[in-house]
Amino acid sequence: MSDDMIFHVKPALAASAHVNASRAGLMGNHALNDPEPFWLEQARRLDWERAPQLAGGGGFGGDTRVSWFADGTLNASVNCLDRHLADRAAETALIWQGEDEDASRRVSFRELHEDVCRLANVLKSLGIERGDRVATYLPMVVEGVVAMLACARIGAVHVVMFAGLAAPGIAGRLRDSGAVLLITADEGRRGGKRLPLKAAADMALAELEADGAGQVRSVLVVAVTGSAVPMRPGRDRDYAALVRSADRACAPEVMAAEDPLLILYTSGSTGAPKGVLHTTAGYLLWASLTQAIVFDHRPGDVFWCTADLGWVTGHSYVVYGPLANGGTTLLFEGTPSWPSPGRWWREIDRHQVSGFYTAPTAIRSLMRDDPSALDATSRQSLRVLGSVGEPINPEAWLWYYGRVGGGRCPVVDTWWQTETGGIMIAPLPGAVAQKPGSATRPLPGVCPVLVGGDGQPLEGEAEGHLCLERSWPGQARTIWGDHDRYVQTYFSTYPGYYFSGDGARRDADGYYWITGRVDDVINVSGHRIGSAEVEAAFGSHDAVAESAVVGIPHDIKGQSLAAFVILKAGAAGRPGLEAELARHVGQELGRYAAPDLVVLTDDLPKTRSGKIMRRILRKIATGEHDELGDVSTLADPTVVGALIEKLRR
Ligand code: PRX
């Protein structure tokens, strides 16, 4: 091992973990040399209606049609619920912890099964069939999990939308997915405030109707706060009233392994967010396998992934992974420091959490809280700590390890993406020593490749673009409605490889250090935002002619958005216009996507062919004026000086 800071595997963990170093080596070799039997063996962790005889996979050439376990049949909700009923029906499947510290609810596997069956029957009674898309726009409430599993039970495809999205984003997703039913709530709660979810959903639905795309036939409304909201007769229905009177048994649909399970929208470097499609068996296997081995899952574990259900991390590690493994999953409605610092740590003690999984942005912000809030809790129940969503800086890693975990718990820095379905590169806690800041090594069966500027794979110590060489079961199969875009986005940059959009370095020990996106995707607090989307949102404001959006480093969020905006001729700048424009973007996309910096300008640095030089804008926004590089190729190099001057003022 090199001399980087290293945290070796603790002997007790090496002895007891599911996967120790020798097993990890065996698994890796088996996957590499004999993939068919290796993957068929892994697939046995699922309950199949008909077990597959084929593993499959597929190459990354031509049309890139990936398929796994294609002759197998199963149902994802059966894997998360029914199969646990024999042994642990009365055990807790889900703990819901409300924002109010006194509000919590434990839901057993039997109860969750019953809730899911009831809603599945309601959906069927409303005409939902296999393959139909059902969207949700819900806060972190039990019904969010029930809705996903009820869709899976009847073969409907769920489209979960983050409750922080604004109406245009909801409308876009409903339209693109062709969802026919929406499940939403009257309101959500956040930091003592209320979020008007039904109102936002109504605005989105009105937008669709105005466009003649009124395909959403039914809206089920969960009463979260109980406040009165307008209900349109014939379309809107009270969720609770319907499920109360529904039958509590519902035979699961037998699904083919490759039948779609879910569509999840995520941002890319161009265009509108794309609907990433995951299929039933491969996705479920990947969520379950990775949750088990990366977090060293044990019976009775309480797993807390803090991600919202609306992101892939919530899908894989709040719902499918832990429940498929028969663990207890914690669903937390609140925020880390509300009503007072230390809230998360108190929840860890209250619910005896063993696996805790969060994002570096949260860790960095919690490091700034008064330390007494942390010291007032024990956190003795913790066994493994996870990090996801963005590179974790060593300082935050060390605080997480030393202060939160008391130096007892391995920190697993997990690299993956919406498109990978689950974790790809991470230290198996009983097998791989950790280096703060490195996602370490690929999981068995995962084959990362670093590609250099000339498109060739690099060997040994190297830095390049992070690609994957072989298919894995959790791989997204397509972009909903646009397979060409799928092929174009992921497989055309480096033929024969899946290109992640990330850069990475591999050190002498074969450890991977993710350096961040190399495309125009910006990672703000672990949320993926496309610069093109934000620019389109600016463009929808009356005063804006053109804009360019870049990501710049931010102490807590990792990156924040800086926008350079050209106003339309005649739209004079006025005091407060910058803030108004930032608010406008928030209203279009959701508050999380509002830029921190808006600079009005007369011009943008462009090449002679009209391409905006974002690299230069980033340097201007961060004040690194000495590192602007060659600006002589710009159509008008004086733009740079004018912008620097503007930011000085
Ligand atoms: O840039 C990488 C970053 O998050 C991107 C994927 O975002 P999303 O699809 O929203 O999924 C987030 C949850 C998996 C990646 O392209 N990313 C994710 N995990 C890490 C990371 N960057 C560095 N280190 C990580 N552990």
Coordinates of N, CA, C and O in Angstrom, one line a residue, residues 23 41 55 71 75 162 172 176 214 304 306 365 395 419 442 446 473 489 504 567 577 597 604 612 636 646 649:
R23 N -12.7 -13.8 0.3 CA -13.9 -14.0 -0.4 C -14.1 -12.9 -1.5 O -14.6 -13.2 -2.6
E41 N -25.5 -17.5 -9.7 CA -25.4 -17.8 -8.3 C -25.9 -16.6 -7.4 O -26.6 -16.7 -6.5
A55 N -27.9 -16.0 -17.5 CA -27.5 -14.7 -16.8 C -27.6 -13.6 -17.9 O -28.4 -12.7 -17.8
D71 N -34.9 -15.3 -18.9 CA -35.9 -16.3 -18.9 C -36.5 -16.5 -17.5 O -37.4 -17.4 -17.2
N75 N -41.6 -11.3 -8.8 CA -42.3 -10.0 -8.5 C -41.5 -9.3 -7.5 O -41.1 -9.9 -6.4
F162 N -39.4 13.8 -6.8 CA -38.9 14.5 -5.6 C -39.9 15.6 -5.2 O -40.3 16.4 -6.1
G172 N -43.4 18.1 -16.9 CA -42.5 17.5 -17.8 C -42.4 16.0 -17.7 O -42.4 15.2 -18.6
D176 N -43.7 13.2 -20.2 CA -42.8 12.3 -20.9 C -43.0 10.8 -20.5 O -42.9 10.0 -21.4
G214 N -53.9 15.7 -21.4 CA -54.6 15.4 -20.1 C -54.7 13.9 -19.8 O -55.8 13.4 -19.5
W304 N -30.5 3.2 8.0 CA -31.1 4.6 7.7 C -30.3 5.2 6.6 O -29.1 5.6 6.7
T306 N -30.5 8.5 4.4 CA -31.2 9.8 4.6 C -31.8 10.4 3.3 O -32.4 11.4 3.3
S365 N -22.2 20.2 6.6 CA -22.9 21.2 7.3 C -23.1 20.8 8.8 O -23.0 21.7 9.6
E395 N -11.3 15.9 5.1 CA -11.6 16.5 6.4 C -13.0 16.0 6.9 O -13.2 15.6 8.0
E419 N -28.1 5.8 -13.2 CA -28.0 4.8 -14.3 C -27.4 3.5 -13.8 O -27.6 2.5 -14.5
P442 N -13.6 -1.4 -7.1 CA -14.9 -1.9 -7.6 C -15.4 -3.1 -6.9 O -14.6 -3.9 -6.4
V446 N -17.7 -5.7 -11.2 CA -17.8 -4.3 -11.8 C -16.4 -4.1 -12.4 O -15.4 -4.3 -11.7
P473 N -25.9 -6.3 -13.6 CA -27.4 -6.4 -13.6 C -28.2 -5.2 -13.3 O -29.2 -5.0 -13.8
T489 N -25.9 9.0 -25.3 CA -25.3 9.6 -24.1 C -24.3 8.7 -23.4 O -23.3 9.2 -23.0
A504 N -11.8 10.4 -13.0 CA -11.3 9.7 -11.8 C -9.8 9.4 -12.0 O -9.3 9.4 -13.1
L567 N -29.4 40.2 -20.9 CA -30.8 40.6 -21.0 C -31.2 40.9 -22.4 O -30.4 41.3 -23.2
L577 N -33.0 42.6 -9.8 CA -33.4 41.7 -10.9 C -32.6 40.4 -10.8 O -33.2 39.3 -11.1
L597 N -25.3 32.8 -7.5 CA -24.8 34.0 -8.1 C -25.4 34.2 -9.5 O -25.4 33.3 -10.3
L604 N -21.0 37.1 -23.5 CA -20.4 35.9 -22.9 C -19.1 35.6 -23.7 O -19.1 35.8 -24.9
I612 N -19.9 28.7 -26.0 CA -19.6 29.4 -24.8 C -18.5 28.7 -24.0 O -18.5 27.5 -23.9
D636 N -14.4 37.6 -29.0 CA -14.2 38.9 -28.5 C -13.5 38.8 -27.1 O -14.2 38.7 -26.1
K646 N -16.8 43.6 -13.7 CA -18.2 43.6 -13.2 C -18.2 42.8 -11.8 O -18.9 43.3 -10.9
R649 N -16.9 44.7 -8.7 CA -17.7 45.8 -8.2 C -18.7 45.3 -7.1 O -19.2 44.1 -7.1

